[in-house]
PDB file of C-alpha atoms in Angstrom:
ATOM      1  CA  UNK M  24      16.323 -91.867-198.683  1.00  0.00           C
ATOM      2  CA  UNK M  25      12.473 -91.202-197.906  1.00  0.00           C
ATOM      3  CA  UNK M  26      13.357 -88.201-195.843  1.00  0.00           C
ATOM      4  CA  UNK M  27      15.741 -86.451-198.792  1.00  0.00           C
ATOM      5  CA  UNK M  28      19.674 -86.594-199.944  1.00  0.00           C
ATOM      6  CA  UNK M  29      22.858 -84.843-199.784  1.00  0.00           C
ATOM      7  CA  UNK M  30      24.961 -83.772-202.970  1.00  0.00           C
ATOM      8  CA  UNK M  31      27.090 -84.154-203.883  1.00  0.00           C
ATOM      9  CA  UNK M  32      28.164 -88.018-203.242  1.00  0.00           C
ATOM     10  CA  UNK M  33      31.771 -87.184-203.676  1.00  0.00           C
ATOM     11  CA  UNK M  34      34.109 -83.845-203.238  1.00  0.00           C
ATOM     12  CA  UNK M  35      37.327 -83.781-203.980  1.00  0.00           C
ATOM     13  CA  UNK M  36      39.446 -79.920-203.688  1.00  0.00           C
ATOM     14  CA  UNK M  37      42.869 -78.629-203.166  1.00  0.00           C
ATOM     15  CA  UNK M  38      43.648 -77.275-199.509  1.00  0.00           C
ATOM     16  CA  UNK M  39      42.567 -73.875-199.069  1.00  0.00           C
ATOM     17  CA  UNK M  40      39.592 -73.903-201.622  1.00  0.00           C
ATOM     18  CA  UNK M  41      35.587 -73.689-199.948  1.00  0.00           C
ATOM     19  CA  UNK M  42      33.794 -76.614-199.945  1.00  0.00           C
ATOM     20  CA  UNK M  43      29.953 -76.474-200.528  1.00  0.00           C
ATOM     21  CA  UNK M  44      27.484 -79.713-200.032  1.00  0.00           C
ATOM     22  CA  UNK M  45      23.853 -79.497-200.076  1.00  0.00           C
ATOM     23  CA  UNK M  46      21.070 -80.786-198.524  1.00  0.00           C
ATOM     24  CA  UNK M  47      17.689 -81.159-199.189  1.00  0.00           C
ATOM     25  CA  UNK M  48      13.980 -82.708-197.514  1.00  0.00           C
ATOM     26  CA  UNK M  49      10.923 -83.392-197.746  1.00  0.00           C
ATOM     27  CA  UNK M  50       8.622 -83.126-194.681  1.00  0.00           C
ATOM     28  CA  UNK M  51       8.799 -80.483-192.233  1.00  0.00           C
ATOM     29  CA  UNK M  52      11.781 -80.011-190.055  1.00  0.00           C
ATOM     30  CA  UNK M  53      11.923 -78.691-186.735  1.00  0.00           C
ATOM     31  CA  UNK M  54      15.848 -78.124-187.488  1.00  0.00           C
ATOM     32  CA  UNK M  55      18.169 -79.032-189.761  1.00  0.00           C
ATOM     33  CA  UNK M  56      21.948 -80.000-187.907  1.00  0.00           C
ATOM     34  CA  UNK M  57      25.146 -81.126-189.658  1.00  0.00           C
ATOM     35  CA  UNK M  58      27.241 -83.345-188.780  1.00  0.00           C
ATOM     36  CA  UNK M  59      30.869 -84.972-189.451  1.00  0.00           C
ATOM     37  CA  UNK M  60      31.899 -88.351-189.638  1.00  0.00           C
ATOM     38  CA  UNK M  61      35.763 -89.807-189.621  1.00  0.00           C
ATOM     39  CA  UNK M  62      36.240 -93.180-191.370  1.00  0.00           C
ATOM     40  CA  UNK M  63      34.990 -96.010-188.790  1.00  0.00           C
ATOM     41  CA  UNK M  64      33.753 -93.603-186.098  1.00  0.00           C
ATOM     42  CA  UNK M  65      30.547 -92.291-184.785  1.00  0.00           C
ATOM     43  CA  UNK M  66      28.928 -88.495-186.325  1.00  0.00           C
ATOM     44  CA  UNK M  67      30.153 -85.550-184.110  1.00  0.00           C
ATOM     45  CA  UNK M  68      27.864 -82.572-184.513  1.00  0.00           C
ATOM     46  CA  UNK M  69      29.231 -79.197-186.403  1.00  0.00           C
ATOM     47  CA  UNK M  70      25.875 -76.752-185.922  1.00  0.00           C
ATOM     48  CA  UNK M  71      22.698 -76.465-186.244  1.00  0.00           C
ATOM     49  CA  UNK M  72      20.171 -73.656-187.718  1.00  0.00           C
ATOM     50  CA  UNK M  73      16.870 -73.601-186.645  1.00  0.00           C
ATOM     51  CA  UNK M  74      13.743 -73.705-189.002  1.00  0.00           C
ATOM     52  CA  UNK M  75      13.279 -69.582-188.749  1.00  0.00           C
ATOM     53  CA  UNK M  76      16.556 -68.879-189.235  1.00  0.00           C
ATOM     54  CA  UNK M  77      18.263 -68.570-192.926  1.00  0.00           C
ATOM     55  CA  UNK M  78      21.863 -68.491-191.900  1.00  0.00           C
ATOM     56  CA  UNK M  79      24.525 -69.383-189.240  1.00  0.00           C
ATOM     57  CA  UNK M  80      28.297 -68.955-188.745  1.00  0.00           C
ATOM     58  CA  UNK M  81      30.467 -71.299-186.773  1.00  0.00           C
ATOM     59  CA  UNK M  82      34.137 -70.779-186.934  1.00  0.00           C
ATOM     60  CA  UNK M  83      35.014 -71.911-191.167  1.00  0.00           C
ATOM     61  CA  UNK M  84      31.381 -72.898-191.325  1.00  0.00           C
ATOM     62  CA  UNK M  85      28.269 -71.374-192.605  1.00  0.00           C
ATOM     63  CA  UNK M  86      25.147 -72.907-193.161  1.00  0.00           C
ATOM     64  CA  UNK M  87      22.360 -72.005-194.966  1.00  0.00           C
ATOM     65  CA  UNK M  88      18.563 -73.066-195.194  1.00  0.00           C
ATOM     66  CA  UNK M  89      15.399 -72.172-197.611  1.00  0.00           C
ATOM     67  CA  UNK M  90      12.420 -73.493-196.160  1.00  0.00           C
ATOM     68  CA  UNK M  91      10.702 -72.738-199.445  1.00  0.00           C
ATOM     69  CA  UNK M  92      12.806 -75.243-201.331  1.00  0.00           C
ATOM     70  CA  UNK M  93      13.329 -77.592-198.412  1.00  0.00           C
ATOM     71  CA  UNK M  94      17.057 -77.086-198.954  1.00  0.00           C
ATOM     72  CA  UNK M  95      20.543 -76.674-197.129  1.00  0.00           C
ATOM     73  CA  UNK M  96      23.794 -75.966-197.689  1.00  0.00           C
ATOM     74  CA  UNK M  97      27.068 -76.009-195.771  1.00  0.00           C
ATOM     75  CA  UNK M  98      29.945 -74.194-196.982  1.00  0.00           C
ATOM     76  CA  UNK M  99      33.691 -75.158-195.318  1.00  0.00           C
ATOM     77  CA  UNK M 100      36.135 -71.917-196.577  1.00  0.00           C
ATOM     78  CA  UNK M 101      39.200 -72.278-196.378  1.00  0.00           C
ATOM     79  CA  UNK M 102      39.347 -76.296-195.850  1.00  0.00           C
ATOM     80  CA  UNK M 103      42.386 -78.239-194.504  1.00  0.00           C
ATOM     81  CA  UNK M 104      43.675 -82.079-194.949  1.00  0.00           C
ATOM     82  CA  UNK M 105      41.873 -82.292-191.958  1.00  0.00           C
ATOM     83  CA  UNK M 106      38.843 -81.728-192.784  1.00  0.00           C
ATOM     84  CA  UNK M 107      38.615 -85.203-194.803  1.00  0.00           C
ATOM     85  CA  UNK M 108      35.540 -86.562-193.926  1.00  0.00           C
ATOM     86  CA  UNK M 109      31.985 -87.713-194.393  1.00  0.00           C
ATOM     87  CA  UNK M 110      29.701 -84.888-193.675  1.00  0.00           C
ATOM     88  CA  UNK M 111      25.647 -85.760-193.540  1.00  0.00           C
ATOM     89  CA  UNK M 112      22.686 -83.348-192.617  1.00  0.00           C
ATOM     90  CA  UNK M 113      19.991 -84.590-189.998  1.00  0.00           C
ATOM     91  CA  UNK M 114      16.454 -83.616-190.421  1.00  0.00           C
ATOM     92  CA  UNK M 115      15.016 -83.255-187.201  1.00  0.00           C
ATOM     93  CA  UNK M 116      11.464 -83.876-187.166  1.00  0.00           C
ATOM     94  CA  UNK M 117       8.965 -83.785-184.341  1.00  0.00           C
ATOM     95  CA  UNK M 118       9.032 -86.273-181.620  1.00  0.00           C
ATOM     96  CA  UNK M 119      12.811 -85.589-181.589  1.00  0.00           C
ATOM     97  CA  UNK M 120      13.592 -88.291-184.782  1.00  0.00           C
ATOM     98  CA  UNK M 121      16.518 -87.737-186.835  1.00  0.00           C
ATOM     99  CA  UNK M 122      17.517 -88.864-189.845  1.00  0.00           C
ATOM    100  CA  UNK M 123      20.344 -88.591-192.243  1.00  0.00           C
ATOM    101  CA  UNK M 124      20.932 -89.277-196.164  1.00  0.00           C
ATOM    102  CA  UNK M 125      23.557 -90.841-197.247  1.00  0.00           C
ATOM    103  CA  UNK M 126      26.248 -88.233-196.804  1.00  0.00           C
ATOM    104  CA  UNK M 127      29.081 -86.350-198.854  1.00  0.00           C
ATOM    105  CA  UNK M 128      32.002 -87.681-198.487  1.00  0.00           C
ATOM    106  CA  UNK M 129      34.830 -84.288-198.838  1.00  0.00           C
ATOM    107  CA  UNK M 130      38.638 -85.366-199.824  1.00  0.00           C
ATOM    108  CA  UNK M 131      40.799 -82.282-198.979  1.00  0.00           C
ATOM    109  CA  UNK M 132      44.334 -82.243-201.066  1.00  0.00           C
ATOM    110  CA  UNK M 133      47.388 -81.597-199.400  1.00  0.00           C
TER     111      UNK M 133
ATOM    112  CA  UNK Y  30      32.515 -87.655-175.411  1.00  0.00           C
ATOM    113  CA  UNK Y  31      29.288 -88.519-174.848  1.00  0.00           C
ATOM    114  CA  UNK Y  32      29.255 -91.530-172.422  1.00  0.00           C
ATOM    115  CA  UNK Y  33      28.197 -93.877-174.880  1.00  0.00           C
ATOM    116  CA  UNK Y  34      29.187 -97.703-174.629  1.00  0.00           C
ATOM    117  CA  UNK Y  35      28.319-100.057-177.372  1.00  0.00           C
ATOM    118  CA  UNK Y  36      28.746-103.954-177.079  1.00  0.00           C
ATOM    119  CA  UNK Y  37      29.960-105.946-178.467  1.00  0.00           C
ATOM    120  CA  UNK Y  38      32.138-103.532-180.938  1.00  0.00           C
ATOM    121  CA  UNK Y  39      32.260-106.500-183.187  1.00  0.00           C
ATOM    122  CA  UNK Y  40      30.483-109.648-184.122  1.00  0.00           C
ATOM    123  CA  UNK Y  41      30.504-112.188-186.235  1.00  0.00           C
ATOM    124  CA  UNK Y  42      27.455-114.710-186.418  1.00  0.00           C
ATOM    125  CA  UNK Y  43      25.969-117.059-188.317  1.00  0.00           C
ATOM    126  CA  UNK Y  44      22.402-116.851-190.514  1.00  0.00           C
ATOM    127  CA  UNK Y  45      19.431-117.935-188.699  1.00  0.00           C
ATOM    128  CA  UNK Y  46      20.690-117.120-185.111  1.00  0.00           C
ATOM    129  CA  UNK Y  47      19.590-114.447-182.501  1.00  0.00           C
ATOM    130  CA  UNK Y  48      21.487-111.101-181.926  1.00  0.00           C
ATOM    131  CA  UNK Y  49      21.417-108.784-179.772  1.00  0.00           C
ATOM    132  CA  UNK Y  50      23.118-105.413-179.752  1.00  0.00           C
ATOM    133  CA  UNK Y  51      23.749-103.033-176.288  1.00  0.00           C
ATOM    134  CA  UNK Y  52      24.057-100.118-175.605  1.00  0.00           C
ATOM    135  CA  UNK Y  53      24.874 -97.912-172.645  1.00  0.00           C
ATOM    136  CA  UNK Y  54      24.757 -94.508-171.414  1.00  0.00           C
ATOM    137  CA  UNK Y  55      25.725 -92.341-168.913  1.00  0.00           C
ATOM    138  CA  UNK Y  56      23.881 -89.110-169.571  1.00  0.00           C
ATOM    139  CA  UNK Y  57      20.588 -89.960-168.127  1.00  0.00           C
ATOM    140  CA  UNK Y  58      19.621 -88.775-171.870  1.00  0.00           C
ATOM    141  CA  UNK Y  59      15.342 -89.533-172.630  1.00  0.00           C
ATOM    142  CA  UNK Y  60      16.034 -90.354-176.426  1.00  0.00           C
ATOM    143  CA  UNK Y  61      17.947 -93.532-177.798  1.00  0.00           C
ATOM    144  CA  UNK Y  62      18.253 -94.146-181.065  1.00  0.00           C
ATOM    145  CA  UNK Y  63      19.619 -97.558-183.546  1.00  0.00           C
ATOM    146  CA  UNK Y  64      21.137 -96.812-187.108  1.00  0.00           C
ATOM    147  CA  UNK Y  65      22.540 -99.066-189.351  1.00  0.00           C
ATOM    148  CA  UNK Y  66      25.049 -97.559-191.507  1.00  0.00           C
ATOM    149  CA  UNK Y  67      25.640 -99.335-195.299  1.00  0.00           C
ATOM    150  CA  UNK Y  68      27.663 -98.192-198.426  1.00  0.00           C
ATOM    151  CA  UNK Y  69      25.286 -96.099-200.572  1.00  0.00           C
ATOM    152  CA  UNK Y  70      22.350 -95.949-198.200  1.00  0.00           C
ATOM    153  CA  UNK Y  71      23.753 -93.880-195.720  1.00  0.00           C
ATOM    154  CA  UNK Y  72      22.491 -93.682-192.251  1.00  0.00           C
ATOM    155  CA  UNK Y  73      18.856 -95.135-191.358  1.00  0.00           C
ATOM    156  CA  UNK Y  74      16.892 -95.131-188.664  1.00  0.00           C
ATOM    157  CA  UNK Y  75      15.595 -98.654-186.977  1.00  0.00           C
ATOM    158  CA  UNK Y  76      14.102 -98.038-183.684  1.00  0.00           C
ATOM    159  CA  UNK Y  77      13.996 -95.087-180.890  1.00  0.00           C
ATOM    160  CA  UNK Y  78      13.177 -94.931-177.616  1.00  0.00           C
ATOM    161  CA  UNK Y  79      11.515 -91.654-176.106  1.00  0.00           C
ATOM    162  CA  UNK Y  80      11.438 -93.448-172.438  1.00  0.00           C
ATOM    163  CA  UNK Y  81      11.537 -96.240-170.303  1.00  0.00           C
ATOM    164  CA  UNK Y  82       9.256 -99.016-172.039  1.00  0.00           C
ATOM    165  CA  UNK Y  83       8.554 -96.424-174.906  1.00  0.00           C
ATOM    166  CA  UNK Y  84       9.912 -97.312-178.494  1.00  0.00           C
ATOM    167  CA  UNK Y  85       8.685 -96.298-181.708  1.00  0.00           C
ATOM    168  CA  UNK Y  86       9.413 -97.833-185.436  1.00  0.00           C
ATOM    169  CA  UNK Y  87      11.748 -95.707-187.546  1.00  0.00           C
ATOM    170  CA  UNK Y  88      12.392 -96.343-191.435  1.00  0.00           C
ATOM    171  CA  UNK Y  89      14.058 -99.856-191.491  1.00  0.00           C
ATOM    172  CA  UNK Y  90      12.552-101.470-188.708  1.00  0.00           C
ATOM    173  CA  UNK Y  91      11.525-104.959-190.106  1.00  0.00           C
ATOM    174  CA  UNK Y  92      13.694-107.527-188.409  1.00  0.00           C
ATOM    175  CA  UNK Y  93      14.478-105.777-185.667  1.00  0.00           C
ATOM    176  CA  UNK Y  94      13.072-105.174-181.972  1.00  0.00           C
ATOM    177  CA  UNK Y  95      14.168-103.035-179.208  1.00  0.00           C
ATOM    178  CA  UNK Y  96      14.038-102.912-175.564  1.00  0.00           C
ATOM    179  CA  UNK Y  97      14.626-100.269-172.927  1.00  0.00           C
ATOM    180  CA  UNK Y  98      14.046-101.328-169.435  1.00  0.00           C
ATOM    181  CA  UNK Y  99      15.971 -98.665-168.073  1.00  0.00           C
ATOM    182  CA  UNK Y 100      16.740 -95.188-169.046  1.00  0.00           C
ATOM    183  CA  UNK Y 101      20.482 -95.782-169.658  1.00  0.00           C
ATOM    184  CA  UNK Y 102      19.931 -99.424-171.474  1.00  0.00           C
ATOM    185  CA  UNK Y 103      18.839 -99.669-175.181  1.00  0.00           C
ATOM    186  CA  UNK Y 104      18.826-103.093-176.887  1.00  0.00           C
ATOM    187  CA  UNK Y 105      18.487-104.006-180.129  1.00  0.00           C
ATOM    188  CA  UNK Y 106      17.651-107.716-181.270  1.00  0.00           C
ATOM    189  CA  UNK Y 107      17.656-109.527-184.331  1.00  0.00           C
ATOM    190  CA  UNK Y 108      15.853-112.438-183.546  1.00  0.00           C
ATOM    191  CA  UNK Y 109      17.097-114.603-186.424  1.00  0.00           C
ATOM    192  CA  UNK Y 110      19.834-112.858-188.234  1.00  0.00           C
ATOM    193  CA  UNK Y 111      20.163-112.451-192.103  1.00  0.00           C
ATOM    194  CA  UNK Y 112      22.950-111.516-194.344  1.00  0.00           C
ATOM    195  CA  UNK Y 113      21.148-108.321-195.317  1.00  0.00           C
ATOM    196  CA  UNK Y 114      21.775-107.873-191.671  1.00  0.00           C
ATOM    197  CA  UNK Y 115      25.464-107.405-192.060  1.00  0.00           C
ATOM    198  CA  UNK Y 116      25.879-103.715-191.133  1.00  0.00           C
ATOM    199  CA  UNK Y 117      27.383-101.073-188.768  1.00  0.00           C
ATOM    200  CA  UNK Y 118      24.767-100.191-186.067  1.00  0.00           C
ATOM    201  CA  UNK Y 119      25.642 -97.073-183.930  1.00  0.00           C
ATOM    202  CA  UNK Y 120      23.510 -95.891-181.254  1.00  0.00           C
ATOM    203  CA  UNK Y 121      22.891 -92.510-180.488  1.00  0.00           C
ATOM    204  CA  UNK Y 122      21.449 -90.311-177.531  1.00  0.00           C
ATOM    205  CA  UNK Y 123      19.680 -86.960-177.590  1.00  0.00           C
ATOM    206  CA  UNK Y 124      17.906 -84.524-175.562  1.00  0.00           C
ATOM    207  CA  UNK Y 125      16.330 -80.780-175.461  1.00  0.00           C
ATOM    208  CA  UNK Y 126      18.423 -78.471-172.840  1.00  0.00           C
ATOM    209  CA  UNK Y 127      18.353 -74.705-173.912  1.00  0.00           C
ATOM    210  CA  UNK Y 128      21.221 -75.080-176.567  1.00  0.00           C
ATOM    211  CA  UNK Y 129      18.005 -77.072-178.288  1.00  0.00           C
ATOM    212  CA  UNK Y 130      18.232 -81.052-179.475  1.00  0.00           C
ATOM    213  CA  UNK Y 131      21.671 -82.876-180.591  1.00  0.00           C
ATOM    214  CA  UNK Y 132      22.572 -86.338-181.048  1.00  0.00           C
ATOM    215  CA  UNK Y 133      25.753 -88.098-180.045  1.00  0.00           C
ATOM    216  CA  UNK Y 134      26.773 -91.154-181.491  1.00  0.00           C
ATOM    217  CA  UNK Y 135      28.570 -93.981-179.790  1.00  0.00           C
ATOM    218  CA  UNK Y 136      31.340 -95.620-181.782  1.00  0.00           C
ATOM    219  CA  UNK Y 137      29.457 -98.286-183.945  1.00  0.00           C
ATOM    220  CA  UNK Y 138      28.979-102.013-183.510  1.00  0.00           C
ATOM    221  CA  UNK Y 139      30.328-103.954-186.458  1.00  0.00           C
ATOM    222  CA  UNK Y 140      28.017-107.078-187.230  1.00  0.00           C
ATOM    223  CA  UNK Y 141      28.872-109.588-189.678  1.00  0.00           C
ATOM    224  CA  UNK Y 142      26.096-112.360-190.436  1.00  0.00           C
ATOM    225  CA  UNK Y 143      27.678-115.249-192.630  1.00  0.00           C
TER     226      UNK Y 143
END
């Protein structure tokens, strides 16, 4: 994508492991938001961390974000079956435009 | 859920022909968005909308034109469709209330151009 990638493509882990996927752009960001995406339905937003902030918790969540290296992570501890997903970052950009990469898709193991 | 309604949820169509996609909301929202969703290119951006009669090009625009006449109305046309065309387009809404900006996604409009 012009506007950067996830990584990785593909995650698969054992129920109860952390899951890390990162995320990373190229022009400036106003924020960076992630969000989650079941097979054949829409993205539901997870959180969002603002371009002065470096970290933020939500529940089994915690993102990251390094301005310097135009970079983001979002960990998942303690992950569930349920959690089985598609998970993509949006770089939000001025004039309110998001866009998204292509996504890591996260296979949680029963 | 966001009140989101896209039509038609699925399409089939032939090459050559117009299309046009719809989509509906309830939240009196100021931004509308079109993304086409394919294997191994992710997400994209084709048009927004930051208000009534104002649209802007996003990353995969060519082919496509949008409308918005109203503030809940958002169309997207293909004016003569192409198998490259064959896609999942979701539209999405956003808007800045003290919480700050996020987007919510209807549930996809399946298009098929044979």
């Amino acid at each position: 994508s012009q506007q950067g990638e996830e990584d990785p493509q593909a995650l698969s882990i054992q129920e109860g492991e952390n899951a890390t996927m990162n995320c990373s752009y190229k022009t400036s960001i106003n924020n960076l938001q992630w969000y989650r995406q079941n097979s054949g339905r829409g993205l539901v937003h997870l959180i969002l961390i603002r371009s002065n902030e470096r970290e933020k918790h939500s529940g089994r969540l915690r993102v990251t974000l390094d301005t310097s290296k135009k970079s983001s992570s979002l960990l998942i501890t303690a992950s569930r079956a349920a959690d089985t997903a598609s998970y993509f970052c949006a770089r939000v950009q001025a004039g309110n435009q998001f866009y998204f990469g292509t996504g890591t898709s996260l296979t949680v193991i029963p | 859920d966001a009140g989101i309604t896209q039509s038609p949820r699925h399409k089939v169509t032939e090459t050559g022909t117009p299309v046009t996609l719809r989509c509906h909301q309830t939240e009196n929202h100021r931004y509308m968005y079109w993304y086409r969703q394919d294997p191994g290119h992710g997400l994209r951006l084709i048009h927004y909308s930051y208000g009534v009669k104002d649209t802007d090009k996003g990353e995969v625009s060519d082919g496509y034109s949008v409308s918005r006449s109203k503030t809940e109305d958002f169309l997207l046309t293909l004016e003569s469709a192409t198998s490259s065309q064959t896609s999942v387009y979701f539209c999405a809404i956003s808007e800045f209330d003290f919480k700050g900006n996020t987007i919510y996604f209807g549930e996809g409009s399946w298009l098929t151009v044979v």
